[in-house]
Structure formats: C-alpha cells, structure tokens
Amino acid sequence: MIAAPTILVFDSGLGGLTVFREVAAARPDVRLVYAADDAFFPYGRQDEAVLVARVIEVMAQLIAAHRPDLVVVACNTASTLVLPQLREKFKVPFVGTVPAIKPACSASNSKLVSVLGTEATVKREYTRTLIREHGNNCAVTLVGSPRLAELAEAELKGEPVSDRDIAAEIASCFVAVDGRRTDTVVLACTHYPLLLLLLQRLERLALWPVNFIDPAPAIARRVVDLLGPARPSANPLPAHAIFTSGKAPTTTLAAALARFGLAAGAPARV
Ligand code: DGL
C-alpha cells in the first residue's frame, strides 16, 4: 500500500487554520501537520531580513522532523517575502499564500478594490507588482492593519475583542468616489477570514456590503493540482498542531483547534 503523503501547513500563528481547513477538506486522506511559529508572532512587525532568516531556520527544522511531500505557507506576510529563498533552499514543493488581487480586480464592478493585510504585506514589492500586473483598471486601496491579526488570534483564544476595535482596523477599506463604492475587499492575511467565517464579525462591521475574498479555496485547489485528488476509499487521518513557543494550548484554544480537526502535538524544537 502506498503511504499517505504528508502536507505541512505553516503560519506565524492561528491564521493558517483558514487555509488548513480547505486543504483538509480537499485531501482528507493525507497526513496533515499544522505548524504555528507563535514564538515569533506577529510576522507583520518583523524586520524583513530577520524574518527571512527565521522562516528558513524554522522550516529547516520542520522539514527535518516531518519530511513533508508539500509545504503550504499559509501566511501572506511570509509568502510575499521568503518564497524564493525557501524554493532555492529546500527540494520540497511550496505553495504560497499571496494577496488575491487578480480574482478581486477581475470580479469588481465598481472598480474600487481594497487589499487588507498586515502593514508588512501591503508594503511589499510583491504586492505592488501584483497590482501593476493584475489591477484590471481598478483603483486599489492598500490598507495595512497594525492589529487585526492579533485581534483575530485573541478572539479565537477566547479573549473577547470589541466591535469598535475591529471596525477601526477595517474602516479605511471602504472608499466612496464619484458615486462608486468599494465592492471587493481582498483578505490578504490568513488571520482575517477567522473573523469572517468563524466569528462572523467582518460582514457585520462592514460599512456597506462587499465581497470579501478569502484565498483559501484557491490554495486547496493548487494543492490538489500538485498532489492529485483524494483517494476515495481512504479514511481521514488524524492531524496535529505544533507551536514553536512550546506553550500548551489553553482549554479554549484546544477546543478551537478541535473545531478544525486538530489536536495539539509536541512542541517544535525552535
Ligand atoms: N497570517 C499572517 C498573514 O497571512 C500574518 C499575521 C502576522 O502578522 O503574523 O499575513
């Protein structure tokens, strides 16, 4: 019997769970490992050179420990910076998560699109190039949020966050000019769909209805392109989460992880 492939899903924290969920739904028959570099969270505030070195170091240890057949970097802040170096250094294929500017700009009717990401992601040359190449004559507003990833983590960990704090982080996404209004918002940080899908906060706090674009389903499709579809008869395999801080998850976090089908595993040696 052929052994099930292993997929490693990596993020700075809990945001990558939004990608993990789609990958797990598309390939329930693979061995899935979720790794959160929570010891270094938030990536959005790290210096670029320090972050490149950190991601390479952590990835080397995770690859040595888990021998994945494919790695999903479920983090825009890391993917827009360090994917070329990861691909150069390691043989395993990497699927990155980058702002979904192309589908957003081709779907927008009002031609007003906002990209909501960490301050680091919206500053990256990678993001600016995506807009130049795939902007489709849209006016794209870049909104760097200093706190939204942390607010999403706090909510998931059971620490309530006020509507006012979330509304303040997303307000600049809503632009009205000459009778037109923003109709599409790219969620360019994997933490933000936690606030949308799981916690139903973004839609409620939007200034008017918009189409929020979550890249996770497209990433799962890319994984299937590379590894093939699930084997129909295979049973789902247990998945586990690793936290580089080595901190044991609280009861609330363990319950949240369980909602994603994850048990917390042994800490990574980072
Ligand atoms: N989840 C990460 C992303 O997609 C960023 C959060 C952080 O700042 O660590 O960009």
mmCIF file of C-alpha atoms and ligand atoms in Angstrom:
data_model
loop_
_atom_site.group_PDB
_atom_site.id
_atom_site.type_symbol
_atom_site.label_atom_id
_atom_site.label_comp_id
_atom_site.label_asym_id
_atom_site.label_seq_id
_atom_site.Cartn_x
_atom_site.Cartn_y
_atom_site.Cartn_z
ATOM 1 C CA MET A 1 0.000 0.000 0.000
ATOM 2 C CA ILE A 2 1.308 3.493 -0.870
ATOM 3 C CA ALA A 3 1.896 5.659 2.227
ATOM 4 C CA ALA A 4 -0.301 8.751 2.550
ATOM 5 C CA PRO A 5 1.539 11.952 1.623
ATOM 6 C CA THR A 6 2.318 14.496 4.324
ATOM 7 C CA ILE A 7 1.368 18.159 3.961
ATOM 8 C CA LEU A 8 2.816 20.754 6.312
ATOM 9 C CA VAL A 9 0.707 23.916 6.697
ATOM 10 C CA PHE A 10 2.751 26.767 8.168
ATOM 11 C CA ASP A 11 1.847 30.198 9.548
ATOM 12 C CA SER A 12 3.033 32.634 12.207
ATOM 13 C CA GLY A 13 0.016 31.772 14.329
ATOM 14 C CA LEU A 14 -3.593 30.656 14.002
ATOM 15 C CA GLY A 15 -4.477 32.386 10.706
ATOM 16 C CA GLY A 16 -3.240 29.485 8.620
ATOM 17 C CA LEU A 17 -6.090 27.425 10.093
ATOM 18 C CA THR A 18 -8.335 29.081 7.488
ATOM 19 C CA VAL A 19 -6.149 27.520 4.798
ATOM 20 C CA PHE A 20 -5.674 24.282 6.726
ATOM 21 C CA ARG A 21 -9.440 23.781 6.791
ATOM 22 C CA GLU A 22 -9.723 23.979 2.987
ATOM 23 C CA VAL A 23 -6.712 21.738 2.405
ATOM 24 C CA ALA A 24 -8.075 19.178 4.879
ATOM 25 C CA ALA A 25 -11.454 19.224 3.101
ATOM 26 C CA ALA A 26 -9.808 18.737 -0.300
ATOM 27 C CA ARG A 27 -7.378 15.999 0.842
ATOM 28 C CA PRO A 28 -8.783 14.348 3.987
ATOM 29 C CA ASP A 29 -6.671 11.268 3.206
ATOM 30 C CA VAL A 30 -3.254 12.896 3.759
ATOM 31 C CA ARG A 31 -1.216 13.295 6.929
ATOM 32 C CA LEU A 32 -1.589 16.967 7.872
ATOM 33 C CA VAL A 33 0.687 18.842 10.234
ATOM 34 C CA TYR A 34 -0.124 22.412 11.237
ATOM 35 C CA ALA A 35 2.857 24.447 12.452
ATOM 36 C CA ALA A 36 2.496 27.883 14.042
ATOM 37 C CA ASP A 37 5.604 29.954 14.686
ATOM 38 C CA ASP A 38 3.866 31.624 17.604
ATOM 39 C CA ALA A 39 7.202 32.301 19.319
ATOM 40 C CA PHE A 40 7.786 34.904 16.596
ATOM 41 C CA PHE A 41 4.198 36.191 16.143
ATOM 42 C CA PRO A 42 3.261 38.653 14.676
ATOM 43 C CA TYR A 43 5.305 38.345 11.475
ATOM 44 C CA GLY A 44 3.820 41.656 10.312
ATOM 45 C CA ARG A 45 6.027 43.543 12.760
ATOM 46 C CA GLN A 46 9.318 41.780 11.992
ATOM 47 C CA ASP A 47 12.206 43.300 10.129
ATOM 48 C CA GLU A 48 12.452 41.705 6.641
ATOM 49 C CA ALA A 49 15.989 40.283 6.953
ATOM 50 C CA VAL A 50 15.251 38.886 10.417
ATOM 51 C CA LEU A 51 12.032 37.297 9.162
ATOM 52 C CA VAL A 52 13.696 35.649 6.163
ATOM 53 C CA ALA A 53 16.338 34.073 8.429
ATOM 54 C CA ARG A 54 13.721 32.985 10.965
ATOM 55 C CA VAL A 55 11.384 31.321 8.453
ATOM 56 C CA ILE A 56 14.279 29.435 6.845
ATOM 57 C CA GLU A 57 15.511 28.233 10.242
ATOM 58 C CA VAL A 58 12.089 27.077 11.429
ATOM 59 C CA MET A 59 11.294 25.480 8.075
ATOM 60 C CA ALA A 60 14.570 23.519 8.109
ATOM 61 C CA GLN A 61 13.625 22.025 11.474
ATOM 62 C CA LEU A 62 10.034 21.281 10.473
ATOM 63 C CA ILE A 63 11.080 19.639 7.212
ATOM 64 C CA ALA A 64 13.700 17.519 9.003
ATOM 65 C CA ALA A 65 11.167 16.445 11.639
ATOM 66 C CA HIS A 66 8.133 15.754 9.414
ATOM 67 C CA ARG A 67 9.503 15.027 5.925
ATOM 68 C CA PRO A 68 6.532 16.683 4.153
ATOM 69 C CA ASP A 69 5.741 15.967 0.499
ATOM 70 C CA LEU A 70 4.435 19.527 0.160
ATOM 71 C CA VAL A 71 4.513 22.667 2.301
ATOM 72 C CA VAL A 72 1.754 25.281 2.293
ATOM 73 C CA VAL A 73 2.996 28.644 3.546
ATOM 74 C CA ALA A 74 -0.387 29.853 4.820
ATOM 75 C CA CYS A 75 0.861 33.360 5.517
ATOM 76 C CA ASN A 76 0.895 36.345 3.162
ATOM 77 C CA THR A 77 3.478 38.209 5.231
ATOM 78 C CA ALA A 78 5.960 35.335 4.826
ATOM 79 C CA SER A 79 4.996 34.272 1.289
ATOM 80 C CA THR A 80 5.383 37.749 -0.221
ATOM 81 C CA LEU A 81 8.923 37.849 1.175
ATOM 82 C CA VAL A 82 10.576 34.480 1.541
ATOM 83 C CA LEU A 83 9.122 32.025 -1.010
ATOM 84 C CA PRO A 84 12.027 32.392 -3.491
ATOM 85 C CA GLN A 85 14.581 31.634 -0.768
ATOM 86 C CA LEU A 86 12.562 28.646 0.502
ATOM 87 C CA ARG A 87 12.290 27.211 -3.010
ATOM 88 C CA GLU A 88 16.001 27.663 -3.529
ATOM 89 C CA LYS A 89 16.986 26.063 -0.235
ATOM 90 C CA PHE A 90 14.633 23.078 0.047
ATOM 91 C CA LYS A 91 13.647 20.423 -2.500
ATOM 92 C CA VAL A 92 10.038 20.025 -1.296
ATOM 93 C CA PRO A 93 7.394 21.950 -3.326
ATOM 94 C CA PHE A 94 5.961 25.055 -1.663
ATOM 95 C CA VAL A 95 2.507 26.533 -2.207
ATOM 96 C CA GLY A 96 2.387 30.140 -1.024
ATOM 97 C CA THR A 97 -0.447 32.438 0.008
ATOM 98 C CA VAL A 98 -0.327 35.836 -1.661
ATOM 99 C CA PRO A 99 -2.935 38.615 -1.932
ATOM 100 C CA ALA A 100 -5.770 37.528 -4.271
ATOM 101 C CA ILE A 101 -5.549 40.728 -6.323
ATOM 102 C CA LYS A 102 -6.137 39.146 -9.729
ATOM 103 C CA PRO A 103 -9.520 37.499 -8.957
ATOM 104 C CA ALA A 104 -10.623 40.517 -6.909
ATOM 105 C CA CYS A 105 -9.874 43.028 -9.663
ATOM 106 C CA SER A 106 -11.476 40.913 -12.347
ATOM 107 C CA ALA A 107 -14.645 40.450 -10.234
ATOM 108 C CA SER A 108 -15.084 44.088 -9.156
ATOM 109 C CA ASN A 109 -17.901 46.011 -10.857
ATOM 110 C CA SER A 110 -17.253 49.360 -9.197
ATOM 111 C CA LYS A 111 -13.501 49.065 -9.979
ATOM 112 C CA LEU A 112 -12.774 50.047 -6.386
ATOM 113 C CA VAL A 113 -10.907 47.256 -4.627
ATOM 114 C CA SER A 114 -9.216 47.270 -1.223
ATOM 115 C CA VAL A 115 -6.424 44.987 -0.062
ATOM 116 C CA LEU A 116 -6.463 44.460 3.697
ATOM 117 C CA GLY A 117 -3.252 42.908 5.031
ATOM 118 C CA THR A 118 -0.540 43.341 7.590
ATOM 119 C CA GLU A 119 1.432 46.577 7.302
ATOM 120 C CA ALA A 120 4.331 44.475 6.009
ATOM 121 C CA THR A 121 2.335 42.708 3.268
ATOM 122 C CA VAL A 122 0.852 45.883 1.813
ATOM 123 C CA LYS A 123 4.335 47.456 1.673
ATOM 124 C CA ARG A 124 5.942 44.536 -0.155
ATOM 125 C CA GLU A 125 7.145 44.999 -3.714
ATOM 126 C CA TYR A 126 5.498 41.623 -4.466
ATOM 127 C CA THR A 127 2.064 43.091 -3.653
ATOM 128 C CA ARG A 128 2.713 46.257 -5.686
ATOM 129 C CA THR A 129 3.742 44.123 -8.679
ATOM 130 C CA LEU A 130 0.520 42.067 -8.428
ATOM 131 C CA ILE A 131 -1.467 45.316 -8.609
ATOM 132 C CA ARG A 132 0.521 46.611 -11.596
ATOM 133 C CA GLU A 133 0.103 43.321 -13.455
ATOM 134 C CA HIS A 134 -3.436 42.314 -12.491
ATOM 135 C CA GLY A 135 -5.136 45.554 -11.436
ATOM 136 C CA ASN A 136 -7.526 45.437 -14.424
ATOM 137 C CA ASN A 137 -8.030 49.229 -14.327
ATOM 138 C CA CYS A 138 -9.205 49.107 -10.730
ATOM 139 C CA ALA A 139 -8.245 51.728 -8.172
ATOM 140 C CA VAL A 140 -6.689 49.564 -5.470
ATOM 141 C CA THR A 141 -6.508 50.890 -1.911
ATOM 142 C CA LEU A 142 -3.852 49.242 0.257
ATOM 143 C CA VAL A 143 -4.871 49.024 3.910
ATOM 144 C CA GLY A 144 -2.149 47.902 6.308
ATOM 145 C CA SER A 145 -3.692 46.857 9.583
ATOM 146 C CA PRO A 146 -1.421 47.030 12.609
ATOM 147 C CA ARG A 147 -3.635 44.968 14.929
ATOM 148 C CA LEU A 148 -6.212 42.850 13.126
ATOM 149 C CA ALA A 149 -4.194 39.595 13.123
ATOM 150 C CA GLU A 150 -3.683 39.902 16.860
ATOM 151 C CA LEU A 151 -7.367 40.690 17.404
ATOM 152 C CA ALA A 152 -8.353 37.593 15.425
ATOM 153 C CA GLU A 153 -5.973 35.433 17.499
ATOM 154 C CA ALA A 154 -7.326 36.893 20.717
ATOM 155 C CA GLU A 155 -10.918 36.098 19.708
ATOM 156 C CA LEU A 156 -10.027 32.535 18.816
ATOM 157 C CA LYS A 157 -8.268 32.123 22.147
ATOM 158 C CA GLY A 158 -11.445 33.234 23.915
ATOM 159 C CA GLU A 159 -10.312 36.785 24.773
ATOM 160 C CA PRO A 160 -13.201 38.990 23.588
ATOM 161 C CA VAL A 161 -12.384 41.851 21.223
ATOM 162 C CA SER A 162 -14.708 44.854 20.876
ATOM 163 C CA ASP A 163 -16.580 45.652 17.663
ATOM 164 C CA ARG A 164 -15.091 49.132 17.872
ATOM 165 C CA ASP A 165 -11.520 47.803 17.690
ATOM 166 C CA ILE A 166 -12.276 45.617 14.647
ATOM 167 C CA ALA A 167 -14.285 48.359 12.896
ATOM 168 C CA ALA A 168 -11.373 50.805 13.317
ATOM 169 C CA GLU A 169 -8.973 48.372 11.603
ATOM 170 C CA ILE A 170 -11.209 47.818 8.554
ATOM 171 C CA ALA A 171 -12.752 51.304 8.100
ATOM 172 C CA SER A 172 -10.186 52.525 5.521
ATOM 173 C CA CYS A 173 -11.182 49.679 3.173
ATOM 174 C CA PHE A 174 -14.478 51.426 2.421
ATOM 175 C CA VAL A 175 -13.908 54.079 -0.218
ATOM 176 C CA ALA A 176 -16.617 56.108 -1.983
ATOM 177 C CA VAL A 177 -15.773 58.257 -5.038
ATOM 178 C CA ASP A 178 -17.977 59.803 -7.722
ATOM 179 C CA GLY A 179 -20.983 57.725 -6.783
ATOM 180 C CA ARG A 180 -18.962 54.490 -6.783
ATOM 181 C CA ARG A 181 -18.110 52.458 -3.688
ATOM 182 C CA THR A 182 -15.602 49.725 -2.905
ATOM 183 C CA ASP A 183 -17.279 46.418 -3.722
ATOM 184 C CA THR A 184 -14.417 43.932 -3.154
ATOM 185 C CA VAL A 185 -12.007 43.520 -0.234
ATOM 186 C CA VAL A 186 -9.064 41.111 -0.501
ATOM 187 C CA LEU A 187 -8.342 39.432 2.818
ATOM 188 C CA ALA A 188 -4.561 39.467 2.403
ATOM 189 C CA CYS A 189 -3.775 37.968 5.786
ATOM 190 C CA THR A 190 -4.885 34.448 6.638
ATOM 191 C CA HIS A 191 -5.980 35.562 10.086
ATOM 192 C CA TYR A 192 -8.785 37.747 8.775
ATOM 193 C CA PRO A 193 -11.086 35.020 7.428
ATOM 194 C CA LEU A 194 -11.191 33.746 11.031
ATOM 195 C CA LEU A 195 -13.115 36.935 11.785
ATOM 196 C CA LEU A 196 -15.330 36.393 8.772
ATOM 197 C CA LEU A 197 -16.113 32.709 8.539
ATOM 198 C CA LEU A 198 -15.745 31.528 12.072
ATOM 199 C CA LEU A 199 -16.645 34.589 14.063
ATOM 200 C CA GLN A 200 -18.992 36.390 11.633
ATOM 201 C CA ARG A 201 -17.601 39.802 12.578
ATOM 202 C CA LEU A 202 -16.361 41.361 9.312
ATOM 203 C CA GLU A 203 -19.662 41.253 7.453
ATOM 204 C CA ARG A 204 -21.465 42.771 10.398
ATOM 205 C CA LEU A 205 -18.905 45.565 10.815
ATOM 206 C CA ALA A 206 -18.551 46.427 7.107
ATOM 207 C CA LEU A 207 -19.704 49.978 6.304
ATOM 208 C CA TRP A 208 -21.669 48.501 3.377
ATOM 209 C CA PRO A 209 -21.871 45.012 1.887
ATOM 210 C CA VAL A 210 -18.730 43.992 -0.024
ATOM 211 C CA ASN A 211 -17.348 40.769 -1.409
ATOM 212 C CA PHE A 212 -14.577 39.625 0.954
ATOM 213 C CA ILE A 213 -12.083 37.459 -0.950
ATOM 214 C CA ASP A 214 -10.560 34.597 1.053
ATOM 215 C CA PRO A 215 -7.767 32.866 -0.890
ATOM 216 C CA ALA A 216 -8.003 29.544 0.978
ATOM 217 C CA PRO A 217 -10.172 27.617 -1.541
ATOM 218 C CA ALA A 218 -7.785 28.554 -4.379
ATOM 219 C CA ILE A 219 -4.822 27.332 -2.325
ATOM 220 C CA ALA A 220 -6.522 23.990 -1.703
ATOM 221 C CA ARG A 221 -7.128 23.687 -5.470
ATOM 222 C CA ARG A 222 -3.429 24.308 -6.089
ATOM 223 C CA VAL A 223 -2.551 21.568 -3.581
ATOM 224 C CA VAL A 224 -4.830 19.156 -5.461
ATOM 225 C CA ASP A 225 -3.216 20.197 -8.775
ATOM 226 C CA LEU A 226 0.178 19.264 -7.363
ATOM 227 C CA LEU A 227 -0.648 16.155 -5.313
ATOM 228 C CA GLY A 228 -3.744 14.909 -7.131
ATOM 229 C CA PRO A 229 -7.266 14.365 -5.731
ATOM 230 C CA ALA A 230 -8.098 12.448 -2.560
ATOM 231 C CA ARG A 231 -8.226 8.670 -2.813
ATOM 232 C CA PRO A 232 -11.947 7.887 -2.472
ATOM 233 C CA SER A 233 -11.646 4.899 -0.172
ATOM 234 C CA ALA A 234 -9.060 6.356 2.207
ATOM 235 C CA ASN A 235 -10.035 7.126 5.805
ATOM 236 C CA PRO A 236 -9.322 10.617 7.217
ATOM 237 C CA LEU A 237 -6.029 10.633 9.133
ATOM 238 C CA PRO A 238 -5.557 12.446 12.446
ATOM 239 C CA ALA A 239 -3.860 15.852 12.171
ATOM 240 C CA HIS A 240 -1.912 17.697 14.810
ATOM 241 C CA ALA A 241 -0.725 21.219 15.552
ATOM 242 C CA ILE A 242 2.730 22.322 16.664
ATOM 243 C CA PHE A 243 3.502 25.630 18.384
ATOM 244 C CA THR A 244 7.102 26.837 18.320
ATOM 245 C CA SER A 245 6.690 28.586 21.686
ATOM 246 C CA GLY A 246 6.181 25.174 23.240
ATOM 247 C CA LYS A 247 3.263 26.615 25.252
ATOM 248 C CA ALA A 248 0.462 24.137 25.833
ATOM 249 C CA PRO A 249 -2.819 25.467 24.360
ATOM 250 C CA THR A 250 -5.402 26.665 26.857
ATOM 251 C CA THR A 251 -8.680 24.763 27.064
ATOM 252 C CA THR A 252 -10.369 27.382 24.847
ATOM 253 C CA LEU A 253 -7.647 27.183 22.208
ATOM 254 C CA ALA A 254 -7.649 23.388 22.310
ATOM 255 C CA ALA A 255 -11.411 23.498 21.702
ATOM 256 C CA ALA A 256 -10.908 25.924 18.781
ATOM 257 C CA LEU A 257 -8.239 23.635 17.296
ATOM 258 C CA ALA A 258 -10.564 20.675 17.692
ATOM 259 C CA ARG A 259 -13.126 22.544 15.552
ATOM 260 C CA PHE A 260 -10.517 22.412 12.789
ATOM 261 C CA GLY A 261 -9.919 18.703 13.416
ATOM 262 C CA LEU A 262 -6.571 19.333 15.134
ATOM 263 C CA ALA A 263 -5.013 18.039 18.311
ATOM 264 C CA ALA A 264 -2.036 19.950 19.787
ATOM 265 C CA GLY A 265 1.165 17.940 19.383
ATOM 266 C CA ALA A 266 4.625 18.074 20.916
ATOM 267 C CA PRO A 267 6.313 21.481 20.669
ATOM 268 C CA ALA A 268 8.766 22.024 17.821
ATOM 269 C CA ARG A 269 12.411 22.384 18.818
ATOM 270 C CA VAL A 270 12.719 26.023 17.780
HETATM 271 N N1 DGL B 1 -1.274 35.222 8.966
HETATM 272 C C1 DGL B 1 -0.267 36.118 8.518
HETATM 273 C C2 DGL B 1 -0.546 36.566 7.076
HETATM 274 O O1 DGL B 1 -1.246 35.902 6.330
HETATM 275 C C3 DGL B 1 0.178 37.310 9.304
HETATM 276 C C4 DGL B 1 -0.020 37.538 10.721
HETATM 277 C C5 DGL B 1 1.233 38.065 11.397
HETATM 278 O O2 DGL B 1 1.455 39.292 11.401
HETATM 279 O O3 DGL B 1 1.964 37.215 11.900
HETATM 280 O O4 DGL B 1 -0.039 37.575 6.650
#
